[in-house]
N, CA, C and O atoms as CSV, one atom per row, in Angstrom:
chain,resi,resn,atom,element,x,y,z
A,1,MET,N,N,174.169,28.406,-67.177
A,1,MET,CA,C,174.624,29.184,-67.458
A,1,MET,C,C,174.663,30.995,-68.146
A,1,MET,O,O,173.954,31.192,-69.133
A,2,THR,N,N,175.185,31.759,-67.788
A,2,THR,CA,C,173.625,32.983,-68.423
A,2,THR,C,C,175.513,33.316,-69.152
A,2,THR,O,O,176.587,33.422,-68.560
A,3,SER,N,N,175.175,33.381,-70.542
A,3,SER,CA,C,175.950,34.098,-71.585
A,3,SER,C,C,175.742,35.647,-71.492
A,3,SER,O,O,174.687,36.228,-71.745
A,4,HIS,N,N,177.140,36.332,-71.012
A,4,HIS,CA,C,176.770,38.071,-70.663
A,4,HIS,C,C,177.917,38.552,-71.637
A,4,HIS,O,O,177.856,39.688,-72.107
A,5,ARG,N,N,178.979,37.691,-71.952
A,5,ARG,CA,C,180.068,38.666,-73.811
A,5,ARG,C,C,180.394,37.875,-74.242
A,5,ARG,O,O,180.836,36.992,-73.507
A,6,HIS,N,N,180.394,37.747,-75.129
A,6,HIS,CA,C,181.079,36.822,-76.476
A,6,HIS,C,C,181.545,38.083,-77.256
A,6,HIS,O,O,181.119,39.099,-77.805
A,7,THR,N,N,182.848,37.296,-76.926
A,7,THR,CA,C,184.392,37.929,-78.013
A,7,THR,C,C,185.088,37.704,-78.654
A,7,THR,O,O,186.293,37.954,-78.669
A,8,PRO,N,N,184.292,37.051,-79.480
A,8,PRO,CA,C,185.223,36.235,-80.731
A,8,PRO,C,C,186.696,37.107,-80.955
A,8,PRO,O,O,187.121,38.020,-80.248
A,9,GLU,N,N,187.174,36.650,-81.892
A,9,GLU,CA,C,188.259,37.113,-81.865
A,9,GLU,C,C,189.092,36.055,-83.641
A,9,GLU,O,O,190.095,35.355,-83.785
A,10,SER,N,N,188.114,36.456,-84.477
A,10,SER,CA,C,187.885,35.411,-85.547
A,10,SER,C,C,189.629,35.240,-86.591
A,10,SER,O,O,190.229,34.305,-87.122
A,11,ARG,N,N,189.821,36.484,-86.456
A,11,ARG,CA,C,190.993,36.479,-87.211
A,11,ARG,C,C,191.492,35.889,-87.012
A,11,ARG,O,O,191.566,35.074,-87.932
A,12,THR,N,N,192.387,35.515,-85.762
A,12,THR,CA,C,192.765,34.495,-84.362
A,12,THR,C,C,192.271,33.168,-84.080
A,12,THR,O,O,192.236,32.694,-82.944
A,13,GLY,N,N,192.185,33.035,-84.314
A,13,GLY,CA,C,190.987,31.779,-84.040
A,13,GLY,C,C,190.744,31.885,-82.228
A,13,GLY,O,O,191.315,31.258,-81.336
A,14,LEU,N,N,190.380,32.241,-82.202
A,14,LEU,CA,C,189.628,32.206,-80.326
A,14,LEU,C,C,188.923,32.977,-80.055
A,14,LEU,O,O,188.886,34.138,-80.462
A,15,ASP,N,N,188.122,32.357,-79.186
A,15,ASP,CA,C,186.611,32.838,-78.809
A,15,ASP,C,C,186.975,32.843,-77.313
A,15,ASP,O,O,187.929,32.310,-76.746
A,16,VAL,N,N,185.824,33.686,-76.755
A,16,VAL,CA,C,186.268,33.606,-75.214
A,16,VAL,C,C,184.755,35.003,-74.865
A,16,VAL,O,O,184.356,36.142,-75.105
A,17,ARG,N,N,184.459,33.568,-74.061
A,17,ARG,CA,C,182.928,34.311,-73.398
A,17,ARG,C,C,183.037,34.008,-71.762
A,17,ARG,O,O,183.515,33.080,-71.110
A,18,THR,N,N,182.659,34.699,-71.575
A,18,THR,CA,C,182.091,34.748,-69.601
A,18,THR,C,C,180.418,34.389,-69.396
A,18,THR,O,O,179.512,34.428,-70.228
A,19,GLY,N,N,180.393,33.996,-67.821
A,19,GLY,CA,C,178.829,34.096,-67.644
A,19,GLY,C,C,179.666,34.410,-66.419
A,19,GLY,O,O,180.633,35.077,-66.053
A,20,ARG,N,N,178.290,33.122,-65.775
A,20,ARG,CA,C,178.147,33.686,-64.815
A,20,ARG,C,C,176.780,32.624,-63.769
A,20,ARG,O,O,175.578,32.806,-63.578
A,21,PRO,N,N,177.984,31.291,-63.209
A,21,PRO,CA,C,176.561,30.563,-63.572
A,21,PRO,C,C,176.993,30.014,-61.660
A,21,PRO,O,O,177.389,28.892,-61.347
A,22,THR,N,N,176.763,31.148,-60.720
A,22,THR,CA,C,176.276,31.393,-59.197
A,22,THR,C,C,176.779,32.258,-59.429
A,22,THR,O,O,177.820,32.464,-60.053
A,23,PRO,N,N,175.448,33.469,-58.496
A,23,PRO,CA,C,176.279,34.828,-57.945
A,23,PRO,C,C,177.565,35.093,-57.395
A,23,PRO,O,O,178.126,36.188,-57.426
A,24,ALA,N,N,177.930,34.232,-56.982
A,24,ALA,CA,C,179.664,34.221,-56.125
A,24,ALA,C,C,180.604,33.585,-58.084
A,24,ALA,O,O,181.752,33.165,-57.935
A,25,SER,N,N,180.275,33.584,-58.992
A,25,SER,CA,C,181.529,32.894,-59.407
A,25,SER,C,C,181.783,33.383,-60.827
A,25,SER,O,O,181.018,34.323,-61.045
A,26,ARG,N,N,182.345,33.190,-61.593
A,26,ARG,CA,C,182.701,33.972,-63.335
A,26,ARG,C,C,182.803,32.309,-63.604
A,26,ARG,O,O,182.914,31.347,-62.844
A,27,LEU,N,N,182.710,32.451,-65.033
A,27,LEU,CA,C,182.976,31.738,-66.171
A,27,LEU,C,C,183.823,31.572,-67.696
A,27,LEU,O,O,183.170,31.481,-68.735
A,28,ILE,N,N,185.112,31.547,-67.705
A,28,ILE,CA,C,185.486,32.415,-69.100
A,28,ILE,C,C,185.606,31.171,-69.613
A,28,ILE,O,O,186.188,30.316,-68.946
A,29,VAL,N,N,185.121,30.890,-70.769
A,29,VAL,CA,C,185.036,29.280,-71.318
A,29,VAL,C,C,185.833,30.192,-72.965
A,29,VAL,O,O,185.276,30.991,-73.718
A,30,VAL,N,N,187.062,29.719,-73.015
A,30,VAL,CA,C,188.247,29.753,-74.377
A,30,VAL,C,C,187.998,28.587,-74.903
A,30,VAL,O,O,187.770,27.521,-74.331
A,31,SER,N,N,188.040,28.780,-75.780
A,31,SER,CA,C,187.858,27.741,-77.428
A,31,SER,C,C,188.260,29.158,-78.727
A,31,SER,O,O,188.010,30.344,-78.943
A,32,GLY,N,N,189.102,27.887,-79.346
A,32,GLY,CA,C,190.349,27.916,-80.695
A,32,GLY,C,C,191.715,27.496,-80.129
A,32,GLY,O,O,192.326,26.443,-79.946
A,33,ALA,N,N,191.883,28.642,-79.962
A,33,ALA,CA,C,193.693,28.009,-80.252
A,33,ALA,C,C,194.648,28.937,-78.823
A,33,ALA,O,O,195.648,29.543,-79.208
A,34,LEU,N,N,194.457,28.981,-77.928
A,34,LEU,CA,C,195.763,29.989,-76.954
A,34,LEU,C,C,196.690,29.737,-76.940
A,34,LEU,O,O,197.252,28.836,-76.318
A,35,ASP,N,N,197.319,30.956,-78.072
A,35,ASP,CA,C,198.413,30.913,-78.217
A,35,ASP,C,C,199.093,32.000,-78.109
A,35,ASP,O,O,198.509,32.829,-77.411
A,36,ARG,N,N,200.528,32.488,-78.693
A,36,ARG,CA,C,200.914,33.563,-79.139
A,36,ARG,C,C,200.263,34.949,-79.968
A,36,ARG,O,O,200.631,36.099,-80.206
A,37,GLY,N,N,199.424,34.343,-80.161
A,37,GLY,CA,C,198.912,35.213,-81.102
A,37,GLY,C,C,197.392,35.695,-80.550
A,37,GLY,O,O,196.757,36.692,-80.894
A,38,THR,N,N,197.093,34.844,-79.757
A,38,THR,CA,C,195.852,35.177,-79.000
A,38,THR,C,C,195.699,34.996,-77.328
A,38,THR,O,O,194.762,34.568,-76.653
A,39,ARG,N,N,197.009,35.503,-76.965
A,39,ARG,CA,C,197.176,35.638,-75.439
A,39,ARG,C,C,196.675,36.748,-74.982
A,39,ARG,O,O,196.681,37.128,-73.811
A,40,ASP,N,N,196.186,37.339,-76.011
A,40,ASP,CA,C,196.614,38.749,-75.114
A,40,ASP,C,C,195.324,39.187,-75.375
A,40,ASP,O,O,195.128,40.397,-75.266
A,41,ARG,N,N,194.443,38.500,-75.682
A,41,ARG,CA,C,191.999,38.558,-75.396
A,41,ARG,C,C,191.583,37.666,-74.447
A,41,ARG,O,O,190.425,37.696,-74.029
A,42,PHE,N,N,192.804,36.469,-73.857
A,42,PHE,CA,C,192.546,36.110,-73.076
A,42,PHE,C,C,192.679,36.475,-71.245
A,42,PHE,O,O,192.128,36.059,-70.226
A,43,ASP,N,N,193.795,37.537,-71.597
A,43,ASP,CA,C,194.691,38.050,-70.621
A,43,ASP,C,C,193.528,39.622,-70.324
A,43,ASP,O,O,193.248,39.988,-69.183
A,44,ARG,N,N,193.036,40.303,-71.519
A,44,ARG,CA,C,192.582,40.953,-70.891
A,44,ARG,C,C,191.474,40.633,-70.542
A,44,ARG,O,O,191.123,41.302,-69.569
A,45,VAL,N,N,189.947,39.155,-71.221
A,45,VAL,CA,C,189.121,39.051,-70.007
A,45,VAL,C,C,188.747,38.475,-68.367
A,45,VAL,O,O,187.846,38.346,-67.537
A,46,ALA,N,N,190.609,38.191,-68.723
A,46,ALA,CA,C,190.707,36.837,-67.357
A,46,ALA,C,C,191.132,38.181,-66.519
A,46,ALA,O,O,190.535,38.126,-65.444
A,47,ARG,N,N,192.153,39.690,-66.616
A,47,ARG,CA,C,192.076,40.842,-65.774
A,47,ARG,C,C,190.756,40.860,-65.226
A,47,ARG,O,O,190.374,40.464,-64.125
A,48,ALA,N,N,189.662,41.754,-66.839
A,48,ALA,CA,C,188.601,42.155,-66.318
A,48,ALA,C,C,187.559,40.702,-64.989
A,48,ALA,O,O,187.088,40.841,-63.860
A,49,VAL,N,N,187.593,40.098,-65.467
A,49,VAL,CA,C,186.875,39.158,-64.439
A,49,VAL,C,C,187.339,38.892,-63.007
A,49,VAL,O,O,186.686,38.633,-61.996
A,50,LEU,N,N,188.649,39.030,-63.206
A,50,LEU,CA,C,189.524,39.389,-61.820
A,50,LEU,C,C,189.014,40.297,-61.188
A,50,LEU,O,O,188.153,40.028,-60.350
A,51,ALA,N,N,189.461,41.783,-61.455
A,51,ALA,CA,C,188.916,43.061,-61.107
A,51,ALA,C,C,187.696,43.044,-60.632
A,51,ALA,O,O,187.231,44.027,-60.054
A,52,GLU,N,N,186.773,41.527,-60.876
A,52,GLU,CA,C,185.021,41.708,-60.314
A,52,GLU,C,C,185.007,41.231,-59.104
A,52,GLU,O,O,184.048,41.509,-58.383
A,53,ARG,N,N,186.439,40.123,-58.450
A,53,ARG,CA,C,186.312,39.648,-57.176
A,53,ARG,C,C,185.496,38.597,-57.146
A,53,ARG,O,O,185.107,38.142,-56.070
A,54,PRO,N,N,185.222,38.205,-58.036
A,54,PRO,CA,C,184.275,36.451,-56.951
A,54,PRO,C,C,184.582,36.014,-56.875
A,54,PRO,O,O,185.590,35.786,-57.543
A,55,ALA,N,N,184.039,35.089,-55.715
A,55,ALA,CA,C,185.061,33.865,-55.124
A,55,ALA,C,C,184.790,33.711,-55.948
A,55,ALA,O,O,184.091,34.558,-56.505
A,56,THR,N,N,185.205,32.350,-56.700
A,56,THR,CA,C,186.014,31.726,-58.362
A,56,THR,C,C,185.238,32.800,-59.090
A,56,THR,O,O,184.428,33.720,-59.206
A,57,VAL,N,N,186.662,31.444,-59.707
A,57,VAL,CA,C,186.288,31.692,-61.215
A,57,VAL,C,C,187.320,30.684,-62.074
A,57,VAL,O,O,188.522,30.950,-62.086
A,58,LEU,N,N,186.803,29.518,-62.789
A,58,LEU,CA,C,187.043,28.125,-64.237
A,58,LEU,C,C,186.962,29.190,-65.025
A,58,LEU,O,O,186.400,30.265,-65.237
A,59,VAL,N,N,187.679,28.511,-65.331
A,59,VAL,CA,C,188.356,28.348,-66.623
A,59,VAL,C,C,187.614,27.044,-67.470
A,59,VAL,O,O,187.792,25.856,-67.201
A,60,GLY,N,N,186.733,27.583,-68.568
A,60,GLY,CA,C,186.226,26.465,-69.049
A,60,GLY,C,C,187.824,25.923,-70.568
A,60,GLY,O,O,188.378,26.883,-71.103
A,61,LEU,N,N,188.165,24.855,-70.884
A,61,LEU,CA,C,188.858,24.489,-71.921
A,61,LEU,C,C,188.217,23.566,-72.579
A,61,LEU,O,O,189.104,22.853,-73.051
A,62,SER,N,N,187.536,23.292,-72.788
A,62,SER,CA,C,186.683,21.977,-73.280
A,62,SER,C,C,187.407,21.990,-74.558
A,62,SER,O,O,188.314,21.281,-74.994
A,63,GLY,N,N,186.453,23.468,-75.272
A,63,GLY,CA,C,187.002,23.747,-76.877
A,63,GLY,C,C,188.625,24.598,-77.005
A,63,GLY,O,O,188.393,25.693,-77.518
A,64,THR,N,N,189.448,24.517,-76.848
A,64,THR,CA,C,190.630,24.805,-76.500
A,64,THR,C,C,191.235,23.999,-77.796
A,64,THR,O,O,190.955,22.832,-78.073
A,65,GLY,N,N,191.502,24.257,-78.019
A,65,GLY,CA,C,191.985,22.462,-79.386
A,65,GLY,C,C,194.037,22.775,-79.195
A,65,GLY,O,O,194.894,21.996,-79.612
A,66,PHE,N,N,194.236,23.786,-78.640
A,66,PHE,CA,C,195.651,24.200,-78.326
A,66,PHE,C,C,196.159,25.287,-77.586
A,66,PHE,O,O,195.471,26.280,-77.348
A,67,ILE,N,N,197.132,25.176,-77.270
A,67,ILE,CA,C,197.558,25.830,-75.871
A,67,ILE,C,C,198.939,25.356,-76.011
A,67,ILE,O,O,199.228,24.161,-75.945
A,68,ASP,N,N,200.590,27.172,-76.386
A,68,ASP,CA,C,201.525,26.672,-75.915
A,68,ASP,C,C,202.267,26.993,-75.231
A,68,ASP,O,O,201.743,26.777,-74.137
A,69,SER,N,N,203.481,27.511,-75.016
A,69,SER,CA,C,203.516,27.230,-74.078
A,69,SER,C,C,203.303,29.736,-73.688
A,69,SER,O,O,204.182,30.377,-73.111
A,70,SER,N,N,202.342,30.195,-74.088
A,70,SER,CA,C,202.758,32.031,-74.084
A,70,SER,C,C,200.947,31.630,-72.944
A,70,SER,O,O,200.503,32.216,-71.957
A,71,GLY,N,N,200.296,30.185,-73.880
A,71,GLY,CA,C,198.947,30.285,-73.414
A,71,GLY,C,C,198.582,29.676,-71.912
A,71,GLY,O,O,197.630,29.749,-71.135
A,72,VAL,N,N,200.479,28.739,-71.966
A,72,VAL,CA,C,200.719,28.232,-70.432
A,72,VAL,C,C,200.825,28.991,-69.592
A,72,VAL,O,O,200.572,28.853,-68.396
A,73,THR,N,N,201.435,30.378,-70.470
A,73,THR,CA,C,202.036,31.733,-69.231
A,73,THR,C,C,200.525,32.396,-68.998
A,73,THR,O,O,200.358,32.737,-67.827
A,74,SER,N,N,199.573,32.607,-69.737
A,74,SER,CA,C,198.238,33.309,-69.557
A,74,SER,C,C,197.361,32.577,-68.441
A,74,SER,O,O,196.476,33.282,-67.955
A,75,LEU,N,N,197.453,31.482,-68.036
A,75,LEU,CA,C,196.854,30.668,-67.272
A,75,LEU,C,C,197.872,31.017,-66.216
A,75,LEU,O,O,197.790,32.026,-65.516
A,76,ILE,N,N,198.706,30.244,-66.153
A,76,ILE,CA,C,199.249,30.529,-64.974
A,76,ILE,C,C,199.609,32.137,-64.346
A,76,ILE,O,O,199.887,32.140,-63.146
A,77,ASN,N,N,199.626,33.370,-64.986
A,77,ASN,CA,C,199.234,34.495,-64.873
A,77,ASN,C,C,198.370,34.314,-64.375
A,77,ASN,O,O,198.621,34.251,-63.171
A,78,ALA,N,N,197.345,34.166,-64.579
A,78,ALA,CA,C,195.248,34.637,-64.496
A,78,ALA,C,C,196.062,33.965,-62.906
A,78,ALA,O,O,196.747,34.728,-62.225
A,79,TYR,N,N,195.891,32.728,-62.561
A,79,TYR,CA,C,195.911,31.536,-61.389
A,79,TYR,C,C,197.114,32.431,-60.950
A,79,TYR,O,O,196.929,31.790,-59.915
A,80,ARG,N,N,198.022,33.159,-60.733
A,80,ARG,CA,C,198.602,33.982,-59.440
A,80,ARG,C,C,197.960,35.708,-58.944
A,80,ARG,O,O,198.446,36.359,-58.019
A,81,ALA,N,N,196.834,36.153,-59.789
A,81,ALA,CA,C,196.713,37.552,-60.305
A,81,ALA,C,C,195.752,37.314,-58.799
A,81,ALA,O,O,195.818,38.058,-57.821
A,82,ALA,N,N,194.577,35.671,-58.965
A,82,ALA,CA,C,193.860,35.138,-58.943
A,82,ALA,C,C,193.920,35.438,-57.514
A,82,ALA,O,O,193.347,36.361,-56.936
A,83,ARG,N,N,194.852,34.349,-56.908
A,83,ARG,CA,C,195.632,34.232,-55.600
A,83,ARG,C,C,195.823,35.398,-54.946
A,83,ARG,O,O,195.719,35.501,-53.723
A,84,GLN,N,N,196.085,36.253,-55.652
A,84,GLN,CA,C,196.865,37.262,-54.878
A,84,GLN,C,C,195.734,38.168,-54.332
A,84,GLN,O,O,195.753,38.958,-53.388
A,85,THR,N,N,194.485,37.744,-55.414
A,85,THR,CA,C,193.492,38.822,-54.269
A,85,THR,C,C,192.416,37.417,-53.689
A,85,THR,O,O,191.197,37.526,-53.555
A,86,GLY,N,N,192.838,36.745,-53.539
A,86,GLY,CA,C,191.528,35.627,-53.125
A,86,GLY,C,C,190.439,34.822,-53.181
A,86,GLY,O,O,189.702,34.219,-52.401
A,87,VAL,N,N,190.634,35.096,-54.967
A,87,VAL,CA,C,190.297,34.645,-55.774
A,87,VAL,C,C,190.703,32.894,-56.139
A,87,VAL,O,O,191.683,32.433,-56.724
A,88,ARG,N,N,189.402,32.139,-55.469
A,88,ARG,CA,C,190.487,30.782,-56.111
A,88,ARG,C,C,189.648,30.656,-58.156
A,88,ARG,O,O,188.621,30.833,-58.811
A,89,LEU,N,N,191.355,30.150,-58.254
A,89,LEU,CA,C,190.795,29.850,-60.197
A,89,LEU,C,C,190.990,28.657,-60.274
A,89,LEU,O,O,191.960,28.286,-59.614
A,90,ALA,N,N,190.091,27.349,-61.196
A,90,ALA,CA,C,189.662,26.316,-61.655
A,90,ALA,C,C,190.146,25.991,-62.946
A,90,ALA,O,O,190.484,26.989,-63.583
A,91,LEU,N,N,190.273,25.005,-63.482
A,91,LEU,CA,C,190.492,24.675,-64.892
A,91,LEU,C,C,188.770,23.006,-65.017
A,91,LEU,O,O,188.178,22.181,-64.321
A,92,VAL,N,N,188.828,23.442,-66.129
A,92,VAL,CA,C,187.163,23.096,-65.901
A,92,VAL,C,C,187.365,22.204,-67.465
A,92,VAL,O,O,187.725,22.720,-68.523
A,93,ALA,N,N,187.077,20.994,-67.281
A,93,ALA,CA,C,187.157,19.864,-68.834
A,93,ALA,C,C,188.500,20.483,-70.144
A,93,ALA,O,O,188.404,20.906,-71.296
A,94,PRO,N,N,189.348,20.308,-69.460
A,94,PRO,CA,C,190.075,20.313,-70.080
A,94,PRO,C,C,191.007,19.500,-71.766
A,94,PRO,O,O,191.918,18.676,-71.837
A,95,SER,N,N,189.891,20.542,-73.315
A,95,SER,CA,C,190.291,19.529,-73.407
A,95,SER,C,C,191.296,18.208,-73.839
A,95,SER,O,O,192.453,18.578,-73.639
A,96,GLU,N,N,191.277,16.964,-74.299
A,96,GLU,CA,C,192.348,16.345,-74.661
A,96,GLU,C,C,194.056,16.403,-75.065
A,96,GLU,O,O,194.753,15.404,-74.891
A,97,PRO,N,N,194.460,17.317,-75.458
A,97,PRO,CA,C,195.045,18.263,-76.100
A,97,PRO,C,C,196.051,19.032,-74.950
A,97,PRO,O,O,197.069,18.540,-74.464
A,98,VAL,N,N,195.576,20.140,-74.707
A,98,VAL,CA,C,195.618,20.781,-73.265
A,98,VAL,C,C,195.847,20.091,-72.462
A,98,VAL,O,O,196.793,20.345,-71.716
A,99,ALA,N,N,195.217,19.151,-72.318
A,99,ALA,CA,C,195.527,18.178,-70.613
A,99,ALA,C,C,196.748,17.632,-70.877
A,99,ALA,O,O,197.430,17.288,-69.913
A,100,ARG,N,N,197.076,17.514,-71.750
A,100,ARG,CA,C,198.226,16.637,-72.232
A,100,ARG,C,C,199.953,17.949,-71.883
A,100,ARG,O,O,200.921,17.507,-71.265
A,101,ILE,N,N,199.938,18.944,-72.248
A,101,ILE,CA,C,200.777,19.811,-72.276
A,101,ILE,C,C,199.782,20.530,-70.312
A,101,ILE,O,O,200.762,20.989,-69.724
A,102,LEU,N,N,199.080,20.648,-69.766
A,102,LEU,CA,C,198.958,21.026,-68.874
A,102,LEU,C,C,200.123,19.685,-67.744
A,102,LEU,O,O,201.088,20.153,-67.140
A,103,ALA,N,N,199.880,18.483,-67.668
A,103,ALA,CA,C,200.959,17.408,-67.600
A,103,ALA,C,C,202.136,16.959,-67.787
A,103,ALA,O,O,202.897,16.139,-67.274
A,104,LEU,N,N,202.101,18.297,-69.365
A,104,LEU,CA,C,203.836,17.934,-69.213
A,104,LEU,C,C,204.353,18.278,-68.285
A,104,LEU,O,O,204.925,17.666,-67.382
A,105,THR,N,N,203.969,20.412,-68.676
A,105,THR,CA,C,204.592,21.118,-67.704
A,105,THR,C,C,204.130,21.276,-65.980
A,105,THR,O,O,204.384,22.147,-65.148
A,106,GLY,N,N,203.684,20.552,-65.943
A,106,GLY,CA,C,203.166,19.995,-64.135
A,106,GLY,C,C,202.317,20.794,-64.030
A,106,GLY,O,O,202.081,20.559,-62.845
A,107,ILE,N,N,201.220,22.038,-64.429
A,107,ILE,CA,C,200.346,22.503,-64.492
A,107,ILE,C,C,199.654,22.851,-63.935
A,107,ILE,O,O,199.332,23.797,-63.216
A,108,ASP,N,N,199.042,20.959,-64.732
A,108,ASP,CA,C,197.441,20.236,-63.381
A,108,ASP,C,C,197.802,19.508,-62.277
A,108,ASP,O,O,197.121,18.532,-61.965
A,109,GLN,N,N,198.772,19.828,-61.631
A,109,GLN,CA,C,199.571,19.435,-59.940
A,109,GLN,C,C,199.634,20.720,-59.876
A,109,GLN,O,O,198.408,20.721,-59.987
A,110,VAL,N,N,199.943,22.060,-59.787
A,110,VAL,CA,C,199.782,23.845,-59.768
A,110,VAL,C,C,197.733,24.366,-59.746
A,110,VAL,O,O,197.207,24.830,-58.734
A,111,ILE,N,N,197.127,24.177,-60.788
A,111,ILE,CA,C,195.786,24.465,-61.014
A,111,ILE,C,C,195.176,23.550,-60.510
A,111,ILE,O,O,196.001,22.712,-60.146
A,112,ASP,N,N,194.242,23.262,-60.298
A,112,ASP,CA,C,193.738,22.135,-59.971
A,112,ASP,C,C,192.845,22.298,-60.743
A,112,ASP,O,O,192.735,23.466,-61.115
A,113,SER,N,N,191.549,21.013,-61.496
A,113,SER,CA,C,190.953,21.547,-62.883
A,113,SER,C,C,190.192,20.039,-62.334
A,113,SER,O,O,190.582,19.143,-61.585
A,114,TYR,N,N,188.780,20.289,-63.198
A,114,TYR,CA,C,187.471,19.486,-62.707
A,114,TYR,C,C,187.175,19.471,-63.973
A,114,TYR,O,O,187.529,20.319,-64.792
A,115,PRO,N,N,185.988,17.735,-64.351
A,115,PRO,CA,C,185.495,17.793,-65.696
A,115,PRO,C,C,183.824,18.276,-66.086
A,115,PRO,O,O,183.097,17.993,-67.038
A,116,THR,N,N,183.601,19.243,-64.702
A,116,THR,CA,C,182.250,19.971,-65.271
A,116,THR,C,C,182.601,21.302,-64.513
A,116,THR,O,O,183.484,21.240,-63.658
A,117,SER,N,N,182.003,22.454,-64.750
A,117,SER,CA,C,181.756,23.387,-64.057
A,117,SER,C,C,180.740,23.052,-62.419
A,117,SER,O,O,181.236,23.193,-61.301
A,118,GLU,N,N,179.918,22.798,-62.566
A,118,GLU,CA,C,179.265,21.988,-61.285
A,118,GLU,C,C,180.744,21.061,-60.378
A,118,GLU,O,O,181.482,21.456,-59.475
A,119,ALA,N,N,180.707,20.110,-60.914
A,119,ALA,CA,C,181.908,19.514,-59.923
A,119,ALA,C,C,182.876,21.019,-59.010
A,119,ALA,O,O,182.969,21.423,-57.851
A,120,ALA,N,N,183.452,21.439,-60.426
A,120,ALA,CA,C,184.532,22.561,-59.404
A,120,ALA,C,C,183.578,23.548,-58.588
A,120,ALA,O,O,184.068,24.165,-57.643
A,121,LEU,N,N,182.468,23.689,-58.862
A,121,LEU,CA,C,181.662,24.723,-58.345
A,121,LEU,C,C,181.386,23.966,-56.398
A,121,LEU,O,O,181.448,24.516,-55.298
A,122,ARG,N,N,181.157,22.851,-56.730
A,122,ARG,CA,C,181.483,22.130,-55.291
A,122,ARG,C,C,181.976,22.149,-54.367
A,122,ARG,O,O,181.538,22.508,-53.274
A,123,ALA,N,N,183.495,21.568,-54.786
A,123,ALA,CA,C,184.966,21.854,-54.703
A,123,ALA,C,C,185.362,22.902,-53.723
A,123,ALA,O,O,186.547,23.203,-53.586
C-alpha cells in the first residue's frame, strides 16, 4: 500500500492515513480515538475518498483504541454514502475494543468486516 496522505490530529488523538492498495480501491487507516472530538476529521477524509468513487473503500481500525457513539455514527454515515454511490465499504481488523462496540450496536451485522485488507479485497 502506498500512503498518499497523512493527517495527524495530535491535539485530539486521531491519525488518519489514506492509501491505494489496488487501482480500484482506497484504504483509510484510522488510529487513536474515533469519538465526538475527532469524528469531523474522519468524516472529511471519508467524504473526500468516497468522492473519488473507487470500487471499494476499506476502513482499517486495528489502531483505533476507542470508539464512541459519534464514531459509530461516522462509520454508518460513510457506509450509507458509499452505498448511495455504488461504492463497497468494508472494515478491516477492528481492534478488540472497537469490535466489541460494533457487536454491541449490531453494526457488525451491517458493515462487512475482514481480518486483513487482502481478505477484504478478495471478498
